[in-house]
């Protein structure tokens, strides 16, 4: 045992070793492996459900024509990037804060139970009812009362961050809807869709209608953040699948039966988002007391401080991807249509790694709240190793599969040719993307929001310069080379923080 402790101490003195810790156990279904799988698998499925629904939209719209496909591609890119500015800080902060509050609450509850037992009370382990020792002799006389207590509904959780997230999410959703509807034309113009372009009219139609669903999107994702903090990713999965199945069913009905075209696709998507939001709210109110006792209880200051840091970060991320889409749009409708298909596949498959990021964030936030650094180290190592394996598997699958699947999205020969040009980049970057996403979750779990913000701003500046240079000289290919460099820098930033044992990871050097 002593030798094992010495070895662990030596490994910890070099933070870089954390990436190789227990590497042979990467697929082991021990306590940690099972907890990661329980959180990551449903989270990954839920995260990919909405992009898959967007891919279905893309496939249906592609049957109308390449102009409509390109127009909707720009609108989806714009809507998603504006949404991320609000969603990402809200969901990430909510997940960490809820996980911390829930962990502390459980520790406090366990301590109270121990104190009660030490003071001469007996715990009915099945019904979780404390029965004072001096009342046990009278148990037969009060059997009815005890039965009523045991059968009473469990007390709802009091989690301040849950109430705060819903209020902030609702306000942000309404603000986003108004902003996108009123500024649709200039925003699309910024994206390269000028008023005299064939894409202008269908792009505005889709964007304005889809923006009506922004409040539902923000609220549903805020609630998903709460459930993730509870390490419950199954409930968001069920809600998301229900909503996206409704979207897939309604798409052809509104688009082709009612002959609404791109408007039909937007309406179907909005209906699905409100369905998801209603399901999640119904489940959440059964578990959490959402009515705050007072304004101080909501802790808006804590949310705003850390949310602002992540807002800086997400603006940097958003600008990079939006600029790439805008650059593709300026090349023409054919290039934009191909870029839209490649980007949707690129993001959808990469988001599978976000399931691991969610698991890492939730488990690490709880571990840091308990100051259980050994468990934090093991969790970080395992999710990063799994992320690399997942990325390599996705690279192989996409490298072969996307060549044969391009015709699902369009029949235009020129668009299919350009998709073929983008496939090597989409496939080869999967391991890099996976690690970048998982590193994000790991650092968020450590509440390292300041580093996440400042490092991403630096990465964005370098990536934007690269994108402008390469796109002007190499066109479509240059955009994808720049995106590859961008994701590589993101992954390196996460690697640097943990590998050097700085910030909240300073314990790795002790």
Coordinates of C-alpha atoms in Angstrom, one line a residue:
X1 CA 0.0 0.0 0.0
X2 CA 2.9 2.3 0.9
X3 CA 4.5 1.6 -2.5
X4 CA 1.3 2.5 -4.3
X5 CA 1.0 5.8 -2.4
X6 CA 4.6 6.6 -3.3
X7 CA 4.0 5.9 -6.9
X8 CA 0.9 8.0 -7.0
X9 CA 2.8 10.9 -5.3
X10 CA 5.6 10.6 -7.9
X11 CA 3.1 10.7 -10.8
X12 CA 1.3 13.7 -9.3
X13 CA 4.5 15.7 -9.1
X14 CA 4.4 15.8 -12.9
X15 CA 0.9 17.0 -14.0
X16 CA 1.4 15.7 -17.6
X17 CA 1.1 12.2 -16.2
X18 CA -2.6 12.8 -15.6
X19 CA -3.3 12.1 -19.3
X20 CA -1.8 8.6 -18.9
X21 CA -3.3 7.7 -15.5
X22 CA -4.9 4.2 -15.6
X23 CA -4.8 4.2 -19.4
X24 CA -5.3 0.4 -19.5
X25 CA -8.6 0.9 -17.6
X26 CA -10.1 3.3 -20.2
X27 CA -12.9 0.9 -21.1
X28 CA -13.3 -0.6 -17.6
X29 CA -16.8 -0.5 -16.2
X30 CA -15.8 0.2 -12.6
X31 CA -17.6 2.7 -10.4
X32 CA -16.1 5.7 -12.4
X33 CA -16.7 4.1 -15.8
X34 CA -20.3 3.3 -15.0
X35 CA -21.0 6.8 -13.7
X36 CA -19.4 8.4 -16.8
X37 CA -21.4 6.1 -19.1
X38 CA -24.6 6.8 -17.2
X39 CA -24.2 10.5 -17.8
X40 CA -22.4 10.6 -21.1
X41 CA -24.4 8.3 -23.3
X42 CA -27.8 10.0 -22.8
X43 CA -26.2 13.4 -22.9
X44 CA -24.5 12.6 -26.2
X45 CA -27.7 11.4 -27.7
X46 CA -29.6 14.4 -26.5
X47 CA -26.9 16.8 -27.7
X48 CA -26.8 15.2 -31.2
X49 CA -30.6 15.0 -31.5
X50 CA -31.1 18.7 -32.4
X51 CA -28.3 18.8 -35.0
X52 CA -29.7 15.6 -36.5
X53 CA -33.1 17.3 -36.7
X54 CA -31.3 20.2 -38.5
X55 CA -29.7 17.6 -40.8
X56 CA -33.2 16.3 -41.6
X57 CA -34.3 19.9 -42.3
X58 CA -31.3 20.2 -44.6
X59 CA -32.1 17.0 -46.4
X60 CA -35.8 18.0 -47.0
X61 CA -34.9 21.5 -48.0
X62 CA -32.2 20.2 -50.3
X63 CA -35.0 18.5 -52.3
X64 CA -36.4 22.0 -53.1
X65 CA -33.2 23.4 -54.6
X66 CA -29.6 24.5 -54.0
X67 CA -30.6 28.2 -53.5
X68 CA -33.1 27.3 -50.7
X69 CA -30.5 24.9 -49.2
X70 CA -27.9 27.6 -49.1
X71 CA -30.3 30.2 -47.7
X72 CA -31.5 28.0 -44.9
X73 CA -27.8 27.0 -44.2
X74 CA -27.0 30.7 -43.6
X75 CA -30.1 31.2 -41.4
X76 CA -29.4 28.1 -39.3
X77 CA -25.7 29.1 -38.9
X78 CA -26.8 32.6 -37.8
X79 CA -29.5 31.4 -35.4
X80 CA -27.2 28.8 -33.9
X81 CA -24.4 31.2 -33.4
X82 CA -26.5 33.9 -31.8
X83 CA -28.2 31.3 -29.6
X84 CA -24.8 30.0 -28.4
X85 CA -24.0 33.5 -27.2
X86 CA -26.8 33.1 -24.7
X87 CA -27.1 29.4 -24.3
X88 CA -23.5 28.3 -23.7
X89 CA -22.7 30.5 -20.6
X90 CA -26.1 29.8 -19.1
X91 CA -26.0 26.0 -19.5
X92 CA -22.3 25.7 -18.5
X93 CA -22.6 27.8 -15.4
X94 CA -25.9 26.2 -14.4
X95 CA -24.5 22.7 -14.7
X96 CA -21.5 23.5 -12.5
X97 CA -23.5 25.5 -9.9
X98 CA -26.3 22.9 -9.6
X99 CA -23.8 20.1 -9.2
X100 CA -21.9 22.0 -6.5
X101 CA -25.1 22.9 -4.6
X102 CA -26.5 19.3 -4.9
X103 CA -23.2 17.8 -3.7
X104 CA -23.0 20.2 -0.7
X105 CA -26.6 19.6 0.1
X106 CA -26.1 15.8 0.1
X107 CA -23.0 16.1 2.4
X108 CA -24.9 18.4 4.8
X109 CA -27.8 15.9 4.8
X110 CA -25.5 13.0 5.5
X111 CA -23.9 14.9 8.4
X112 CA -27.3 15.7 9.9
X113 CA -28.2 12.0 9.6
X114 CA -25.0 11.0 11.5
X115 CA -25.6 13.6 14.2
X116 CA -29.2 12.4 14.6
X117 CA -28.0 8.8 15.0
X118 CA -25.3 9.8 17.5
X119 CA -28.0 11.6 19.5
X120 CA -30.0 8.4 20.0
X121 CA -32.2 8.3 16.9
X122 CA -32.9 5.4 14.6
X123 CA -33.1 5.7 10.8
X124 CA -35.7 3.8 9.0
X125 CA -33.4 3.1 6.0
X126 CA -36.3 2.1 3.7
X127 CA -38.4 5.2 4.1
X128 CA -35.7 7.6 5.3
X129 CA -37.7 8.6 8.4
X130 CA -35.9 9.4 11.6
X131 CA -37.6 7.9 14.7
X132 CA -36.3 9.1 18.1
X133 CA -35.1 6.2 20.3
X134 CA -37.5 7.2 23.2
X135 CA -40.4 6.9 20.9
X136 CA -39.7 3.3 19.8
X137 CA -41.5 1.8 22.8
X138 CA -44.6 3.7 21.7
X139 CA -44.3 2.7 18.0
X140 CA -47.3 0.4 18.1
X141 CA -49.4 3.3 19.4
X142 CA -48.3 5.7 16.7
X143 CA -48.2 3.2 13.8
X144 CA -50.7 5.2 11.8
X145 CA -48.8 8.5 12.2
X146 CA -45.6 6.8 11.2
X147 CA -47.2 5.2 8.1
X148 CA -48.5 8.6 7.1
X149 CA -45.0 10.2 7.4
X150 CA -43.4 7.3 5.4
X151 CA -46.0 7.7 2.7
X152 CA -45.7 11.5 2.5
X153 CA -44.3 12.9 -0.7
X154 CA -40.5 13.5 -0.7
X155 CA -39.5 17.0 -0.1
X156 CA -38.5 18.9 -3.2
X157 CA -34.9 20.0 -3.6
X158 CA -34.1 23.7 -2.9
X159 CA -31.5 24.6 -5.5
X160 CA -31.0 28.4 -6.0
X161 CA -29.2 28.0 -9.3
X162 CA -32.2 26.2 -10.8
X163 CA -34.6 29.1 -10.2
X164 CA -32.0 31.6 -11.4
X165 CA -31.3 29.7 -14.6
X166 CA -35.0 29.7 -15.5
X167 CA -35.5 33.4 -15.0
X168 CA -32.3 34.3 -16.9
X169 CA -33.2 31.8 -19.7
X170 CA -36.6 33.3 -20.1
X171 CA -35.3 36.9 -20.4
X172 CA -32.6 35.9 -22.8
X173 CA -35.0 33.9 -25.0
X174 CA -37.4 36.8 -25.4
X175 CA -34.5 39.2 -26.1
X176 CA -33.0 36.9 -28.7
X177 CA -36.3 36.4 -30.5
X178 CA -36.9 40.2 -30.7
X179 CA -33.3 40.8 -31.9
X180 CA -33.3 38.2 -34.6
X181 CA -36.7 39.2 -36.0
X182 CA -36.1 42.9 -36.1
X183 CA -32.5 42.7 -37.3
X184 CA -32.9 39.7 -39.7
X185 CA -32.1 41.6 -42.9
X186 CA -28.9 43.4 -41.7
X187 CA -27.6 40.2 -40.0
X188 CA -28.1 38.2 -43.1
X189 CA -26.4 40.9 -45.1
X190 CA -23.4 40.7 -42.7
X191 CA -23.4 36.9 -43.4
X192 CA -23.0 37.6 -47.1
X193 CA -26.6 37.3 -48.2
X194 CA -27.3 40.7 -49.7
X195 CA -30.8 42.0 -50.4
X196 CA -30.4 41.4 -54.2
X197 CA -29.3 37.8 -53.7
X198 CA -31.6 34.9 -54.5
X199 CA -31.0 33.6 -51.0
X200 CA -32.3 36.7 -49.3
X201 CA -36.1 36.1 -49.3
X202 CA -36.1 32.4 -48.2
X203 CA -33.3 33.1 -45.6
X204 CA -35.3 35.9 -44.0
X205 CA -38.5 33.8 -44.0
X206 CA -36.8 30.9 -42.2
X207 CA -34.8 33.0 -39.7
X208 CA -37.8 35.1 -38.6
X209 CA -40.1 32.2 -38.1
X210 CA -37.5 30.0 -36.4
X211 CA -36.7 32.9 -34.0
X212 CA -40.2 32.6 -32.5
X213 CA -38.9 29.5 -30.9
X214 CA -35.9 31.2 -29.2
X215 CA -37.6 31.5 -25.7
X216 CA -38.4 27.8 -25.8
X217 CA -34.8 27.0 -26.8
X218 CA -33.3 29.0 -24.0
X219 CA -35.6 27.7 -21.3
X220 CA -35.3 24.1 -22.4
X221 CA -31.5 24.3 -22.4
X222 CA -31.4 26.1 -19.0
X223 CA -33.5 23.2 -17.6
X224 CA -31.1 20.7 -19.3
X225 CA -28.3 22.4 -17.4
X226 CA -30.2 21.8 -14.2
X227 CA -30.7 18.1 -14.9
X228 CA -27.1 17.7 -15.9
X229 CA -26.1 19.2 -12.6
X230 CA -28.1 16.4 -10.9
X231 CA -26.3 14.0 -13.2
X232 CA -29.6 13.1 -14.8
X233 CA -29.2 13.2 -18.6
X234 CA -31.9 10.7 -19.4
X235 CA -34.8 13.2 -18.8
X236 CA -33.4 15.7 -21.3
X237 CA -32.8 12.9 -23.7
X238 CA -36.4 11.7 -23.6
X239 CA -37.7 15.3 -24.0
X240 CA -35.4 16.1 -26.9
X241 CA -36.2 12.9 -28.7
X242 CA -39.9 13.5 -28.4
X243 CA -39.5 17.1 -29.7
X244 CA -37.2 16.1 -32.6
X245 CA -39.4 13.2 -33.7
X246 CA -42.3 15.7 -33.8
X247 CA -40.1 18.0 -36.0
X248 CA -39.2 15.1 -38.4
X249 CA -42.9 14.1 -38.8
X250 CA -44.1 17.7 -39.2
X251 CA -41.3 18.8 -41.7
X252 CA -42.8 17.0 -44.8
X253 CA -46.3 17.9 -43.8
X254 CA -45.8 21.6 -43.6
X255 CA -43.2 21.8 -46.4
X256 CA -44.9 19.6 -49.0
X257 CA -48.5 18.9 -48.0
X258 CA -49.2 22.5 -47.0
X259 CA -46.7 23.7 -49.6
X260 CA -45.0 26.1 -47.2
X261 CA -41.5 25.3 -48.3
X262 CA -38.8 26.7 -46.0
X263 CA -41.4 28.4 -43.8
X264 CA -42.8 24.9 -43.1
X265 CA -39.4 23.7 -41.9
X266 CA -39.1 26.6 -39.6
X267 CA -42.6 26.2 -38.1
X268 CA -42.0 22.5 -37.5
X269 CA -38.8 23.3 -35.7
X270 CA -40.5 25.9 -33.5
X271 CA -43.3 23.5 -32.5
X272 CA -40.7 20.9 -31.5
X273 CA -38.8 23.3 -29.3
X274 CA -41.9 24.3 -27.3
X275 CA -42.8 20.6 -26.9
X276 CA -39.3 19.9 -25.4
X277 CA -39.6 22.9 -23.1
X278 CA -43.0 21.9 -21.7
X279 CA -41.9 18.3 -21.0
X280 CA -38.7 19.4 -19.2
X281 CA -40.6 22.0 -17.1
X282 CA -43.2 19.4 -16.1
X283 CA -40.5 17.0 -14.9
X284 CA -38.4 19.7 -13.2
X285 CA -41.2 21.1 -11.1
X286 CA -41.7 17.7 -9.6
X287 CA -38.1 17.6 -8.3
X288 CA -37.2 21.1 -7.5
X289 CA -39.0 23.9 -5.6
X290 CA -38.7 26.6 -8.3
X291 CA -40.3 29.5 -6.4
X292 CA -37.5 31.5 -4.8
X293 CA -38.2 32.8 -1.2
X294 CA -36.5 36.1 -1.9
X295 CA -34.3 37.9 -4.5
X296 CA -31.0 37.3 -2.6
X297 CA -31.7 33.5 -2.8
X298 CA -31.3 33.6 -6.6
X299 CA -27.6 34.6 -6.5
X300 CA -27.8 36.6 -9.7
X301 CA -24.4 38.2 -8.9
X302 CA -22.6 34.8 -9.0
X303 CA -24.4 33.9 -12.3
X304 CA -23.6 37.2 -13.9
X305 CA -19.9 37.2 -12.9
X306 CA -19.1 33.8 -14.3
X307 CA -21.6 34.0 -17.1
X308 CA -19.9 37.2 -18.3
X309 CA -16.6 35.3 -18.5
X310 CA -18.1 32.5 -20.5
X311 CA -19.9 35.1 -22.7
X312 CA -16.5 36.5 -23.7
X313 CA -15.5 33.0 -24.6
X314 CA -18.6 32.1 -26.6
X315 CA -18.5 35.3 -28.5
X316 CA -15.0 34.4 -29.6
X317 CA -16.1 30.9 -30.6
X318 CA -19.2 32.2 -32.3
X319 CA -17.3 34.8 -34.3
X320 CA -14.9 32.2 -35.7
X321 CA -17.6 29.9 -36.9
X322 CA -19.8 32.7 -38.1
X323 CA -17.0 34.3 -40.0
X324 CA -16.2 31.0 -41.7
X325 CA -19.9 30.6 -42.8
X326 CA -20.0 34.2 -43.9
X327 CA -16.8 33.7 -46.0
X328 CA -18.3 30.6 -47.6
X329 CA -21.5 32.5 -48.4
X330 CA -19.5 35.2 -50.2
X331 CA -18.0 32.5 -52.4
X332 CA -21.4 31.7 -53.8
X333 CA -24.5 29.5 -53.2
X334 CA -22.8 26.3 -54.4
X335 CA -19.9 26.8 -51.9
X336 CA -22.2 27.7 -49.1
X337 CA -24.5 24.7 -49.7
X338 CA -21.5 22.4 -49.6
X339 CA -20.1 24.2 -46.5
X340 CA -23.5 23.9 -44.8
X341 CA -23.6 20.1 -45.3
X342 CA -20.0 19.6 -44.1
X343 CA -20.4 22.0 -41.2
X344 CA -23.6 20.3 -40.0
X345 CA -21.9 16.8 -40.1
X346 CA -18.8 18.2 -38.5
X347 CA -20.7 19.7 -35.6
X348 CA -23.1 16.8 -35.2
X349 CA -20.5 14.1 -34.9
X350 CA -18.2 16.3 -32.7
X351 CA -21.0 16.9 -30.3
X352 CA -20.9 13.2 -29.4
X353 CA -17.8 14.1 -27.5
X354 CA -19.8 16.8 -25.7
X355 CA -21.5 13.9 -23.9
X356 CA -18.2 13.0 -22.3
X357 CA -17.7 16.8 -21.5
X358 CA -21.0 16.9 -19.7
X359 CA -20.2 13.8 -17.7
X360 CA -16.7 15.2 -16.8
X361 CA -18.1 18.6 -15.8
X362 CA -20.9 17.2 -13.6
X363 CA -18.6 14.6 -11.8
X364 CA -15.7 17.1 -11.4
X365 CA -17.9 19.9 -10.1
X366 CA -19.2 17.5 -7.4
X367 CA -15.6 16.2 -6.7
X368 CA -14.2 19.8 -6.3
X369 CA -17.1 20.8 -4.1
X370 CA -16.2 17.8 -1.8
X371 CA -12.4 18.5 -2.2
X372 CA -12.0 15.0 -3.4
X373 CA -9.0 15.6 -5.7
X374 CA -8.2 11.9 -6.2
X375 CA -11.6 11.4 -7.8
X376 CA -11.2 14.6 -9.8
X377 CA -7.9 13.4 -11.2
X378 CA -9.3 10.0 -12.2
X379 CA -12.3 11.5 -13.8
X380 CA -10.3 14.0 -15.9
X381 CA -8.0 11.2 -17.1
X382 CA -10.8 8.8 -18.0
X383 CA -12.9 11.3 -20.0
X384 CA -10.0 12.6 -21.9
X385 CA -8.8 9.2 -22.9
X386 CA -12.3 8.2 -23.9
X387 CA -12.6 11.4 -25.9
X388 CA -9.5 10.6 -27.9
X389 CA -10.8 7.0 -28.6
X390 CA -14.1 8.4 -29.7
X391 CA -12.5 10.9 -32.0
X392 CA -10.4 8.3 -33.8
X393 CA -13.5 6.1 -34.3
X394 CA -15.5 9.0 -35.7
X395 CA -12.6 9.8 -38.1
X396 CA -12.7 6.3 -39.6
X397 CA -16.5 6.2 -39.8
X398 CA -16.8 9.6 -41.5
X399 CA -13.8 9.1 -43.8
X400 CA -15.7 6.2 -45.5
X401 CA -19.3 7.0 -44.8
X402 CA -19.6 10.6 -45.9
X403 CA -18.4 9.7 -49.4
X404 CA -21.5 7.6 -49.9
X405 CA -23.9 9.8 -48.0
X406 CA -23.4 13.1 -49.7
X407 CA -26.3 12.5 -52.1
X408 CA -28.8 12.4 -49.2
X409 CA -28.4 16.1 -48.8
X410 CA -28.4 17.3 -52.4
X411 CA -28.5 16.0 -56.0
X412 CA -26.5 19.0 -57.4
X413 CA -23.3 17.7 -58.9
X414 CA -21.3 20.8 -58.1
X415 CA -22.3 20.7 -54.5
X416 CA -21.6 17.0 -54.2
X417 CA -18.1 17.6 -55.7
X418 CA -17.3 20.3 -53.1
X419 CA -18.6 18.1 -50.3
X420 CA -16.1 15.5 -51.4
X421 CA -13.4 18.2 -51.1
X422 CA -14.4 18.9 -47.5
X423 CA -14.7 15.3 -46.3
X424 CA -11.0 14.8 -45.5
X425 CA -11.1 17.8 -43.2
X426 CA -14.4 16.8 -41.5
X427 CA -13.0 13.3 -40.8
X428 CA -9.4 14.1 -39.9
X429 CA -10.3 16.7 -37.3
X430 CA -12.6 14.5 -35.3
X431 CA -9.9 13.4 -32.7
X432 CA -8.9 17.1 -32.3
X433 CA -12.5 18.2 -31.9
X434 CA -13.3 15.5 -29.4
X435 CA -10.4 16.5 -27.2
X436 CA -11.2 20.2 -27.5
X437 CA -14.8 19.6 -26.3
X438 CA -13.8 17.3 -23.5
X439 CA -11.1 19.7 -22.3
X440 CA -13.9 22.4 -22.1
X441 CA -16.0 20.2 -19.9
X442 CA -13.1 19.3 -17.6
X443 CA -12.1 22.9 -17.0
X444 CA -15.7 24.0 -16.5
X445 CA -16.1 21.2 -13.9
X446 CA -13.2 22.8 -12.1
X447 CA -15.0 26.2 -12.4
X448 CA -12.0 27.5 -14.3
X449 CA -14.1 30.0 -16.2
X450 CA -11.6 32.8 -16.3
X451 CA -8.9 30.8 -18.0
X452 CA -11.6 29.3 -20.4
X453 CA -12.5 32.9 -21.4
X454 CA -9.1 34.5 -21.8
X455 CA -7.5 31.5 -23.6
X456 CA -10.4 31.3 -26.1
X457 CA -10.1 35.0 -26.9
X458 CA -6.4 34.5 -27.7
X459 CA -7.3 31.4 -29.8
X460 CA -10.0 33.3 -31.7
X461 CA -7.7 36.2 -32.6
X462 CA -5.1 33.8 -34.1
X463 CA -7.8 31.8 -35.9
X464 CA -9.5 34.8 -37.4
X465 CA -6.2 36.1 -38.9
X466 CA -5.5 32.6 -40.3
X467 CA -9.1 32.3 -41.7
X468 CA -8.9 35.7 -43.5
X469 CA -5.5 34.9 -45.0
X470 CA -6.2 31.3 -46.1
X471 CA -9.8 31.9 -47.4
X472 CA -8.6 34.7 -49.7
X473 CA -5.8 32.5 -51.1
X474 CA -7.3 29.1 -51.1
X475 CA -11.1 29.6 -51.1
X476 CA -13.2 26.7 -49.9
X477 CA -10.2 24.6 -48.9
X478 CA -8.6 27.5 -47.1
X479 CA -11.7 27.9 -44.9
X480 CA -11.4 24.2 -43.8
X481 CA -7.7 24.5 -43.2
X482 CA -8.3 27.5 -40.9
X483 CA -11.1 25.7 -39.0
X484 CA -8.6 22.8 -38.5
X485 CA -6.1 25.2 -37.0
X486 CA -8.8 26.8 -34.9
X487 CA -9.8 23.5 -33.3
X488 CA -6.2 22.5 -32.8
X489 CA -5.5 25.7 -30.8
X490 CA -8.6 25.1 -28.7
X491 CA -7.4 21.6 -27.8
X492 CA -3.9 22.9 -27.0
X493 CA -5.3 25.5 -24.6
X494 CA -7.1 22.9 -22.6
X495 CA -4.1 20.6 -22.6
X496 CA -1.8 23.4 -21.4
X497 CA -3.9 24.2 -18.3
X498 CA -4.0 20.7 -16.9
X499 CA -0.6 19.6 -18.3
X500 CA 1.2 22.4 -16.4
X501 CA -0.8 21.9 -13.2
X502 CA -1.9 25.5 -13.0
X503 CA -5.0 27.2 -11.6
X504 CA -7.4 24.8 -9.9
X505 CA -5.2 21.9 -11.1
X506 CA -2.3 23.0 -8.9
X507 CA -2.9 20.0 -6.6
X508 CA -1.5 17.8 -9.4
X509 CA 2.0 19.2 -8.6
X510 CA 1.8 18.4 -4.9

